[in-house]
Amino acid sequence: MAIQFLLFVAFLLSSFAYGIDANSVQLGSTIVAGTNSSWRSSSEDYAFGFYHLNSGRYLVGIWFDKIPNKTLVWSANRDNPVEIGSYINLTRSGQFVLQPLNGTSFSIYEGSNTASAVMQNDGNLVLKNALSNVIWQSFDSPTDTLLLGQTLNASRNLYSNANGSVDYSTGQYSLEIQQSDGNILLKAYRFTDSAYWWSDTVQNTGVRIIFDNTTAFLYAVNATHQIIFNMTTEVEDAIEDYYHRVVVDDKGNFQKWIYLKENGSEWRSVWKAVTEPCTVTALCGVYGFCNTTDSDNHTYTCGCLPGYTPLDPTAPSKGCYLSEVKDLCAGNSSGSNFMVEVKEIQHADIPNHGYVFFDLQVLSGVDQETCKKELLADCLCMVAVSLGNNCFKKKWPIVNAARIFPKTSNSVMLVKVPRVANDKESSSLAVLIVALVSCSLLAALFIATAIYHHPFYQHLMHKEAPPKPKTKPMDINLKVFSFQQLREATNGFKDKLGRGAYGTVYGGILNLEGQQVQVAVKKLEQVEDQGDKEFETEVQVIALTHHRNLVGLLGFCNEQSHRLLVYEKMEKGTLSNFLFGEGDKPSWESRVRIVLEIARGLLYLHEECDNQIIHCDIKPQNVLLDSSYTAKISDFGLAKLLMKDKTRTNTNARGTVGYMAPEWLKNAPVTTKVDIYSFGVMLLEIIFCRKHIELHQIEDETMGDDLILIDWVMYLAKENNLRAPVIHHLEVESDIKRFERMAMVGLCCVNPNPTLRPSMKIVVQMLEGNVGVGVPTIDS
């Protein structure tokens, strides 16, 4: 008996030594989707495991476990739910992985030194090593929610769900802390860089948001731990009687919610950042209209602007599209030809939240009727707002049209729409079409009968057709890799080089023809659903492009659900880091060379390769530099490919805010001119060494407002003052004529009207000085 007691004491001592607590999860533990098993906190308030969705699939997540609706607060795979039978495994080798029933395993924690896991009473799932040190915790990678005791640093953002408790995937709203100045922002990050709510905590460093577990206050502190912004100022009498959470919701608000632990029935909002919902950007989607329905502006309905139709009638927040698309800037267009008219919306506006660049043009001393005429006369403008004696012509897309009392009481929104033909005209046209079609069919039938009975055709019918020639396989030097080969080459996809619109890129080493070659492996994640044959055809098209200014494709993997592309690795990284990283600016000569190299690469894609390719996402992050700093375009061919006989296409908006051509957002035909626009923005960034948007404006009033690079350069050009920003840069000053020429080329490329932008061939000729630079359109 004494020996048993001593053994028991020894076990307790060893448990304390290694930090094993009562609900500690040991190595080798698993949870299987569909079995209702989970790892619970000792209080049983929280649980970790598979969260069952209405779709029948599962998220790996953490939720409040004692309340009936099991509110989800964190997820590891919010954008990729898995099937029943998938499992979570805390492996005996110390890894923490999700293994889908069909698919590749996913590391929840990238390391392999885990000794145990604990679901804590504060809702934080932690992993510990053998010394009981926390090596990973869910609190460090939040999704849309903060819990008591949790801190949000500037390196992390909160992202809303796409649709409440129906769709937990990443939505369109974010809460972020700007590292540059400490301001806390709420914004519709997929639409614009501008915020619709902010804390105004500028000129602070080390800012973080704290959800205090002692007071239940939510506040922001700076690097010296000084409270700089209080969000909540009132709390319940006994905070321990409630569950607490703060959430960025799918309506774009940041709210604190509480739930009474005993006999509670629902979550109750006790604080919200946004008190007037219609001030939220894109709350009703692109071309939607937010209409407040009460005097306090707390409730609202979503509709569409006149002439627009809901994308999804069951979900008004998804936005609208133009019911009848017309190219108002075509060469033969006119108001009468297209039968356009202007619809009025009383007491409505498109607020710009202080960002004046949301206005295409502001006309002073203009009444409402004149504003209408100006709108009709401008083929590039679809909406204007008349307020007093001012006419505000708006840029597209329209994402925040709203009626908010009394803010918009004196405004009239003017919307230009195609006029709908009347019923009499439609009926006459229909009768005419039916008559023409009937006559055509009868004539075709008569001709076909005559030909069929002709002796010459009878002879041809009995003649044996010649055998079809065998298709010659494409002769391309492209290697096919297995998924296992690429997993081993990248050491389990551990060396993450970057992430783009189409997937994540990993570094690795492959043995190719007896040589060790450094490669970049892109795991495609956002490709269109297509068959193996279609995918391999697109890969072959990419492989057939050969140019010194394009990143070379070495091979691919197309195995089950795995689609990966293998590229040569570019040692010097992205052009973005080269231009805007720490250290001295690149030399003027190197910047000029890089501009020309990118231009020549785009010219090849547009006009010189067999299959014309529109890149659709030209930006500094998609230009890579090799060991000799030669610029090479990456990610080409991953957007929609165009054959020679398909030069125009209508497609969903893609690309990056700031570089996207306006026609992406107007349902207008998309051509190679979208790349010209993006190139123009990037050209200006390269020669000025400035990002397309600068949050810190210069104070020199003689040089204009430099917030938006395009607008700023346009202002300098109009004032004949392009020399001013580089007057202290001797290398550029000594080559000022070429600098000015390149700036004017950039402005020509960003013309809002795609038909007025030069082709890539002309752009190269202008940059080389072989063709004169046209005068870009400069608004007065």
PDB file of C-alpha atoms in Angstrom, residues 247-451:
ATOM      1  CA  VAL A 247     -17.163  40.860 -33.321  1.00  0.00           C
ATOM      2  CA  VAL A 248     -16.659  42.430 -36.746  1.00  0.00           C
ATOM      3  CA  ASP A 249     -19.957  41.343 -38.286  1.00  0.00           C
ATOM      4  CA  ASP A 250     -21.072  40.817 -41.877  1.00  0.00           C
ATOM      5  CA  LYS A 251     -22.821  44.226 -41.824  1.00  0.00           C
ATOM      6  CA  GLY A 252     -19.491  45.969 -41.301  1.00  0.00           C
ATOM      7  CA  ASN A 253     -20.013  46.883 -37.647  1.00  0.00           C
ATOM      8  CA  PHE A 254     -17.714  46.224 -34.679  1.00  0.00           C
ATOM      9  CA  GLN A 255     -19.898  45.324 -31.700  1.00  0.00           C
ATOM     10  CA  LYS A 256     -19.704  44.008 -28.174  1.00  0.00           C
ATOM     11  CA  TRP A 257     -22.201  41.284 -27.284  1.00  0.00           C
ATOM     12  CA  ILE A 258     -23.132  39.703 -23.944  1.00  0.00           C
ATOM     13  CA  TYR A 259     -25.100  36.580 -23.035  1.00  0.00           C
ATOM     14  CA  LEU A 260     -26.493  35.849 -19.565  1.00  0.00           C
ATOM     15  CA  LYS A 261     -25.043  32.538 -18.408  1.00  0.00           C
ATOM     16  CA  GLU A 262     -28.030  31.519 -16.298  1.00  0.00           C
ATOM     17  CA  ASN A 263     -31.359  31.423 -18.123  1.00  0.00           C
ATOM     18  CA  GLY A 264     -30.006  33.514 -21.011  1.00  0.00           C
ATOM     19  CA  SER A 265     -31.865  33.241 -24.310  1.00  0.00           C
ATOM     20  CA  GLU A 266     -29.925  35.384 -26.806  1.00  0.00           C
ATOM     21  CA  TRP A 267     -26.928  37.581 -27.379  1.00  0.00           C
ATOM     22  CA  ARG A 268     -27.497  41.272 -26.620  1.00  0.00           C
ATOM     23  CA  SER A 269     -25.525  44.120 -28.191  1.00  0.00           C
ATOM     24  CA  VAL A 270     -24.228  46.593 -25.584  1.00  0.00           C
ATOM     25  CA  TRP A 271     -21.858  48.655 -27.732  1.00  0.00           C
ATOM     26  CA  LYS A 272     -21.257  49.277 -31.430  1.00  0.00           C
ATOM     27  CA  ALA A 273     -18.704  51.367 -33.291  1.00  0.00           C
ATOM     28  CA  VAL A 274     -21.073  52.345 -36.123  1.00  0.00           C
ATOM     29  CA  THR A 275     -24.414  53.807 -35.024  1.00  0.00           C
ATOM     30  CA  GLU A 276     -25.714  54.652 -38.512  1.00  0.00           C
ATOM     31  CA  PRO A 277     -25.523  51.476 -40.657  1.00  0.00           C
ATOM     32  CA  CYS A 278     -25.885  53.260 -44.010  1.00  0.00           C
ATOM     33  CA  THR A 279     -22.506  54.937 -43.458  1.00  0.00           C
ATOM     34  CA  VAL A 280     -20.867  51.511 -43.928  1.00  0.00           C
ATOM     35  CA  THR A 281     -19.188  51.214 -47.334  1.00  0.00           C
ATOM     36  CA  ALA A 282     -20.785  48.659 -49.685  1.00  0.00           C
ATOM     37  CA  LEU A 283     -23.374  47.605 -47.115  1.00  0.00           C
ATOM     38  CA  CYS A 284     -25.808  47.081 -50.002  1.00  0.00           C
ATOM     39  CA  GLY A 285     -23.121  46.048 -52.468  1.00  0.00           C
ATOM     40  CA  VAL A 286     -21.905  47.652 -55.678  1.00  0.00           C
ATOM     41  CA  TYR A 287     -24.600  49.896 -57.212  1.00  0.00           C
ATOM     42  CA  GLY A 288     -26.874  49.186 -54.267  1.00  0.00           C
ATOM     43  CA  PHE A 289     -28.804  51.842 -52.362  1.00  0.00           C
ATOM     44  CA  CYS A 290     -29.029  51.967 -48.556  1.00  0.00           C
ATOM     45  CA  ASN A 291     -32.235  53.601 -47.331  1.00  0.00           C
ATOM     46  CA  THR A 292     -32.724  54.385 -43.637  1.00  0.00           C
ATOM     47  CA  THR A 293     -36.193  53.552 -42.359  1.00  0.00           C
ATOM     48  CA  ASP A 294     -36.316  55.322 -38.984  1.00  0.00           C
ATOM     49  CA  SER A 295     -35.564  58.798 -37.664  1.00  0.00           C
ATOM     50  CA  ASP A 296     -32.509  57.595 -35.725  1.00  0.00           C
ATOM     51  CA  ASN A 297     -30.985  55.952 -38.822  1.00  0.00           C
ATOM     52  CA  HIS A 298     -30.599  52.650 -36.932  1.00  0.00           C
ATOM     53  CA  THR A 299     -32.581  50.492 -39.360  1.00  0.00           C
ATOM     54  CA  TYR A 300     -32.295  50.287 -43.124  1.00  0.00           C
ATOM     55  CA  THR A 301     -33.298  48.456 -46.291  1.00  0.00           C
ATOM     56  CA  CYS A 302     -31.176  47.611 -49.314  1.00  0.00           C
ATOM     57  CA  GLY A 303     -32.292  48.254 -52.869  1.00  0.00           C
ATOM     58  CA  CYS A 304     -30.735  49.049 -56.233  1.00  0.00           C
ATOM     59  CA  LEU A 305     -30.074  52.313 -58.011  1.00  0.00           C
ATOM     60  CA  PRO A 306     -32.585  53.037 -60.809  1.00  0.00           C
ATOM     61  CA  GLY A 307     -31.820  50.970 -63.896  1.00  0.00           C
ATOM     62  CA  TYR A 308     -30.001  48.290 -61.902  1.00  0.00           C
ATOM     63  CA  THR A 309     -31.101  44.747 -60.956  1.00  0.00           C
ATOM     64  CA  PRO A 310     -30.184  42.726 -57.820  1.00  0.00           C
ATOM     65  CA  LEU A 311     -27.501  40.100 -58.362  1.00  0.00           C
ATOM     66  CA  ASP A 312     -29.393  37.882 -55.904  1.00  0.00           C
ATOM     67  CA  PRO A 313     -32.959  38.936 -54.975  1.00  0.00           C
ATOM     68  CA  THR A 314     -32.734  36.827 -51.790  1.00  0.00           C
ATOM     69  CA  ALA A 315     -29.549  38.639 -50.671  1.00  0.00           C
ATOM     70  CA  PRO A 316     -29.807  42.394 -51.446  1.00  0.00           C
ATOM     71  CA  SER A 317     -26.406  43.052 -49.847  1.00  0.00           C
ATOM     72  CA  LYS A 318     -24.695  41.300 -52.774  1.00  0.00           C
ATOM     73  CA  GLY A 319     -25.258  44.375 -54.912  1.00  0.00           C
ATOM     74  CA  CYS A 320     -26.698  45.063 -58.335  1.00  0.00           C
ATOM     75  CA  TYR A 321     -25.824  45.143 -62.008  1.00  0.00           C
ATOM     76  CA  LEU A 322     -26.873  47.410 -64.865  1.00  0.00           C
ATOM     77  CA  SER A 323     -30.026  45.926 -66.386  1.00  0.00           C
ATOM     78  CA  GLU A 324     -29.108  46.976 -69.914  1.00  0.00           C
ATOM     79  CA  VAL A 325     -25.415  47.464 -70.690  1.00  0.00           C
ATOM     80  CA  LYS A 326     -24.480  50.088 -73.262  1.00  0.00           C
ATOM     81  CA  ASP A 327     -21.035  51.347 -74.234  1.00  0.00           C
ATOM     82  CA  LEU A 328     -21.694  55.066 -73.916  1.00  0.00           C
ATOM     83  CA  CYS A 329     -18.185  55.953 -75.067  1.00  0.00           C
ATOM     84  CA  ALA A 330     -18.379  54.195 -78.425  1.00  0.00           C
ATOM     85  CA  GLY A 331     -17.390  56.327 -81.385  1.00  0.00           C
ATOM     86  CA  ASN A 332     -20.958  56.696 -82.667  1.00  0.00           C
ATOM     87  CA  SER A 333     -22.607  57.126 -79.285  1.00  0.00           C
ATOM     88  CA  SER A 334     -24.929  59.964 -78.400  1.00  0.00           C
ATOM     89  CA  GLY A 335     -27.720  60.586 -75.998  1.00  0.00           C
ATOM     90  CA  SER A 336     -30.378  60.052 -78.663  1.00  0.00           C
ATOM     91  CA  ASN A 337     -28.780  56.916 -80.134  1.00  0.00           C
ATOM     92  CA  PHE A 338     -28.624  55.182 -76.773  1.00  0.00           C
ATOM     93  CA  MET A 339     -31.782  56.767 -75.413  1.00  0.00           C
ATOM     94  CA  VAL A 340     -30.312  57.449 -71.982  1.00  0.00           C
ATOM     95  CA  GLU A 341     -32.158  59.354 -69.299  1.00  0.00           C
ATOM     96  CA  VAL A 342     -31.470  60.621 -65.800  1.00  0.00           C
ATOM     97  CA  LYS A 343     -33.395  59.336 -62.784  1.00  0.00           C
ATOM     98  CA  GLU A 344     -33.603  61.373 -59.592  1.00  0.00           C
ATOM     99  CA  ILE A 345     -33.381  60.082 -56.012  1.00  0.00           C
ATOM    100  CA  GLN A 346     -34.401  62.762 -53.544  1.00  0.00           C
ATOM    101  CA  HIS A 347     -32.562  63.245 -50.233  1.00  0.00           C
ATOM    102  CA  ALA A 348     -29.747  60.861 -51.236  1.00  0.00           C
ATOM    103  CA  ASP A 349     -25.991  61.172 -51.546  1.00  0.00           C
ATOM    104  CA  ILE A 350     -22.786  59.206 -52.134  1.00  0.00           C
ATOM    105  CA  PRO A 351     -20.653  60.338 -49.175  1.00  0.00           C
ATOM    106  CA  ASN A 352     -16.910  60.313 -49.688  1.00  0.00           C
ATOM    107  CA  HIS A 353     -15.999  60.204 -45.960  1.00  0.00           C
ATOM    108  CA  GLY A 354     -13.586  63.076 -46.508  1.00  0.00           C
ATOM    109  CA  TYR A 355     -11.783  61.373 -49.385  1.00  0.00           C
ATOM    110  CA  VAL A 356     -12.183  63.949 -52.150  1.00  0.00           C
ATOM    111  CA  PHE A 357     -10.727  61.609 -54.768  1.00  0.00           C
ATOM    112  CA  PHE A 358     -14.054  59.725 -54.723  1.00  0.00           C
ATOM    113  CA  ASP A 359     -15.347  62.622 -56.834  1.00  0.00           C
ATOM    114  CA  LEU A 360     -14.566  62.448 -60.549  1.00  0.00           C
ATOM    115  CA  GLN A 361     -15.162  66.196 -60.841  1.00  0.00           C
ATOM    116  CA  VAL A 362     -16.752  68.977 -58.771  1.00  0.00           C
ATOM    117  CA  LEU A 363     -18.561  71.741 -60.661  1.00  0.00           C
ATOM    118  CA  SER A 364     -19.360  74.935 -58.789  1.00  0.00           C
ATOM    119  CA  GLY A 365     -22.154  77.396 -59.523  1.00  0.00           C
ATOM    120  CA  VAL A 366     -24.256  74.687 -61.138  1.00  0.00           C
ATOM    121  CA  ASP A 367     -27.964  74.072 -60.530  1.00  0.00           C
ATOM    122  CA  GLN A 368     -29.681  70.689 -60.709  1.00  0.00           C
ATOM    123  CA  GLU A 369     -30.721  70.918 -64.371  1.00  0.00           C
ATOM    124  CA  THR A 370     -27.217  71.897 -65.465  1.00  0.00           C
ATOM    125  CA  CYS A 371     -25.827  69.037 -63.366  1.00  0.00           C
ATOM    126  CA  LYS A 372     -28.115  66.670 -65.319  1.00  0.00           C
ATOM    127  CA  LYS A 373     -26.824  67.997 -68.619  1.00  0.00           C
ATOM    128  CA  GLU A 374     -23.218  67.618 -67.476  1.00  0.00           C
ATOM    129  CA  LEU A 375     -23.927  64.024 -66.483  1.00  0.00           C
ATOM    130  CA  LEU A 376     -25.539  63.221 -69.838  1.00  0.00           C
ATOM    131  CA  ALA A 377     -22.622  64.779 -71.705  1.00  0.00           C
ATOM    132  CA  ASP A 378     -19.950  62.743 -69.867  1.00  0.00           C
ATOM    133  CA  CYS A 379     -19.841  59.174 -71.197  1.00  0.00           C
ATOM    134  CA  LEU A 380     -17.482  58.119 -68.385  1.00  0.00           C
ATOM    135  CA  CYS A 381     -19.772  59.231 -65.564  1.00  0.00           C
ATOM    136  CA  MET A 382     -22.894  57.331 -64.519  1.00  0.00           C
ATOM    137  CA  VAL A 383     -23.924  59.105 -61.306  1.00  0.00           C
ATOM    138  CA  ALA A 384     -23.786  62.649 -59.978  1.00  0.00           C
ATOM    139  CA  VAL A 385     -25.052  64.412 -56.862  1.00  0.00           C
ATOM    140  CA  SER A 386     -26.567  67.886 -56.906  1.00  0.00           C
ATOM    141  CA  LEU A 387     -26.168  69.754 -53.624  1.00  0.00           C
ATOM    142  CA  GLY A 388     -26.942  73.465 -53.517  1.00  0.00           C
ATOM    143  CA  ASN A 389     -24.977  75.096 -56.316  1.00  0.00           C
ATOM    144  CA  ASN A 390     -22.488  72.256 -56.612  1.00  0.00           C
ATOM    145  CA  CYS A 391     -22.499  69.235 -58.888  1.00  0.00           C
ATOM    146  CA  PHE A 392     -20.409  66.235 -57.746  1.00  0.00           C
ATOM    147  CA  LYS A 393     -19.695  63.805 -60.592  1.00  0.00           C
ATOM    148  CA  LYS A 394     -18.852  60.480 -58.972  1.00  0.00           C
ATOM    149  CA  LYS A 395     -16.254  57.857 -59.792  1.00  0.00           C
ATOM    150  CA  TRP A 396     -17.312  54.245 -60.144  1.00  0.00           C
ATOM    151  CA  PRO A 397     -17.915  51.789 -58.691  1.00  0.00           C
ATOM    152  CA  ILE A 398     -20.715  53.257 -56.615  1.00  0.00           C
ATOM    153  CA  VAL A 399     -20.502  51.438 -53.287  1.00  0.00           C
ATOM    154  CA  ASN A 400     -22.025  53.778 -50.719  1.00  0.00           C
ATOM    155  CA  ALA A 401     -25.150  55.389 -52.166  1.00  0.00           C
ATOM    156  CA  ALA A 402     -27.429  56.144 -49.223  1.00  0.00           C
ATOM    157  CA  ARG A 403     -30.235  58.164 -47.707  1.00  0.00           C
ATOM    158  CA  ILE A 404     -29.310  59.243 -44.152  1.00  0.00           C
ATOM    159  CA  PHE A 405     -31.358  61.902 -42.370  1.00  0.00           C
ATOM    160  CA  PRO A 406     -30.553  64.727 -41.943  1.00  0.00           C
ATOM    161  CA  LYS A 407     -27.116  64.341 -43.574  1.00  0.00           C
ATOM    162  CA  THR A 408     -28.493  63.849 -47.071  1.00  0.00           C
ATOM    163  CA  SER A 409     -31.694  65.864 -46.761  1.00  0.00           C
ATOM    164  CA  ASN A 410     -30.673  68.551 -49.268  1.00  0.00           C
ATOM    165  CA  SER A 411     -28.972  66.298 -51.820  1.00  0.00           C
ATOM    166  CA  VAL A 412     -30.402  64.877 -55.036  1.00  0.00           C
ATOM    167  CA  MET A 413     -28.739  61.857 -56.601  1.00  0.00           C
ATOM    168  CA  LEU A 414     -28.809  61.741 -60.404  1.00  0.00           C
ATOM    169  CA  VAL A 415     -28.413  58.317 -62.059  1.00  0.00           C
ATOM    170  CA  LYS A 416     -27.906  57.891 -65.799  1.00  0.00           C
ATOM    171  CA  VAL A 417     -29.653  54.798 -67.201  1.00  0.00           C
ATOM    172  CA  PRO A 418     -30.581  53.511 -70.676  1.00  0.00           C
ATOM    173  CA  ARG A 419     -34.164  54.399 -71.549  1.00  0.00           C
ATOM    174  CA  VAL A 420     -36.447  51.365 -71.849  1.00  0.00           C
ATOM    175  CA  ALA A 421     -38.319  51.127 -75.156  1.00  0.00           C
ATOM    176  CA  ASN A 422     -42.138  51.371 -74.878  1.00  0.00           C
ATOM    177  CA  ASP A 423     -44.423  48.388 -75.443  1.00  0.00           C
ATOM    178  CA  LYS A 424     -45.631  49.552 -78.885  1.00  0.00           C
ATOM    179  CA  GLU A 425     -42.096  49.808 -80.217  1.00  0.00           C
ATOM    180  CA  SER A 426     -41.204  46.439 -78.723  1.00  0.00           C
ATOM    181  CA  SER A 427     -44.260  44.755 -80.286  1.00  0.00           C
ATOM    182  CA  SER A 428     -43.539  46.154 -83.763  1.00  0.00           C
ATOM    183  CA  LEU A 429     -39.923  45.062 -83.535  1.00  0.00           C
ATOM    184  CA  ALA A 430     -40.939  41.562 -82.452  1.00  0.00           C
ATOM    185  CA  VAL A 431     -43.374  41.178 -85.399  1.00  0.00           C
ATOM    186  CA  LEU A 432     -40.675  42.302 -87.831  1.00  0.00           C
ATOM    187  CA  ILE A 433     -38.098  39.874 -86.411  1.00  0.00           C
ATOM    188  CA  VAL A 434     -40.549  36.927 -86.555  1.00  0.00           C
ATOM    189  CA  ALA A 435     -41.420  37.709 -90.193  1.00  0.00           C
ATOM    190  CA  LEU A 436     -37.763  37.944 -91.239  1.00  0.00           C
ATOM    191  CA  VAL A 437     -36.829  34.714 -89.467  1.00  0.00           C
ATOM    192  CA  SER A 438     -39.782  32.836 -91.032  1.00  0.00           C
ATOM    193  CA  CYS A 439     -38.885  33.956 -94.528  1.00  0.00           C
ATOM    194  CA  SER A 440     -35.236  33.041 -93.991  1.00  0.00           C
ATOM    195  CA  LEU A 441     -36.106  29.545 -92.775  1.00  0.00           C
ATOM    196  CA  LEU A 442     -38.409  28.852 -95.766  1.00  0.00           C
ATOM    197  CA  ALA A 443     -35.747  30.036 -98.219  1.00  0.00           C
ATOM    198  CA  ALA A 444     -33.065  27.915 -96.543  1.00  0.00           C
ATOM    199  CA  LEU A 445     -35.338  24.833 -96.647  1.00  0.00           C
ATOM    200  CA  PHE A 446     -36.011  25.305-100.377  1.00  0.00           C
ATOM    201  CA  ILE A 447     -32.297  25.668-101.209  1.00  0.00           C
ATOM    202  CA  ALA A 448     -31.319  22.654 -99.091  1.00  0.00           C
ATOM    203  CA  THR A 449     -33.911  20.460-100.854  1.00  0.00           C
ATOM    204  CA  ALA A 450     -32.681  21.489-104.313  1.00  0.00           C
ATOM    205  CA  ILE A 451     -29.028  20.814-103.434  1.00  0.00           C
TER     206      ILE A 451
END
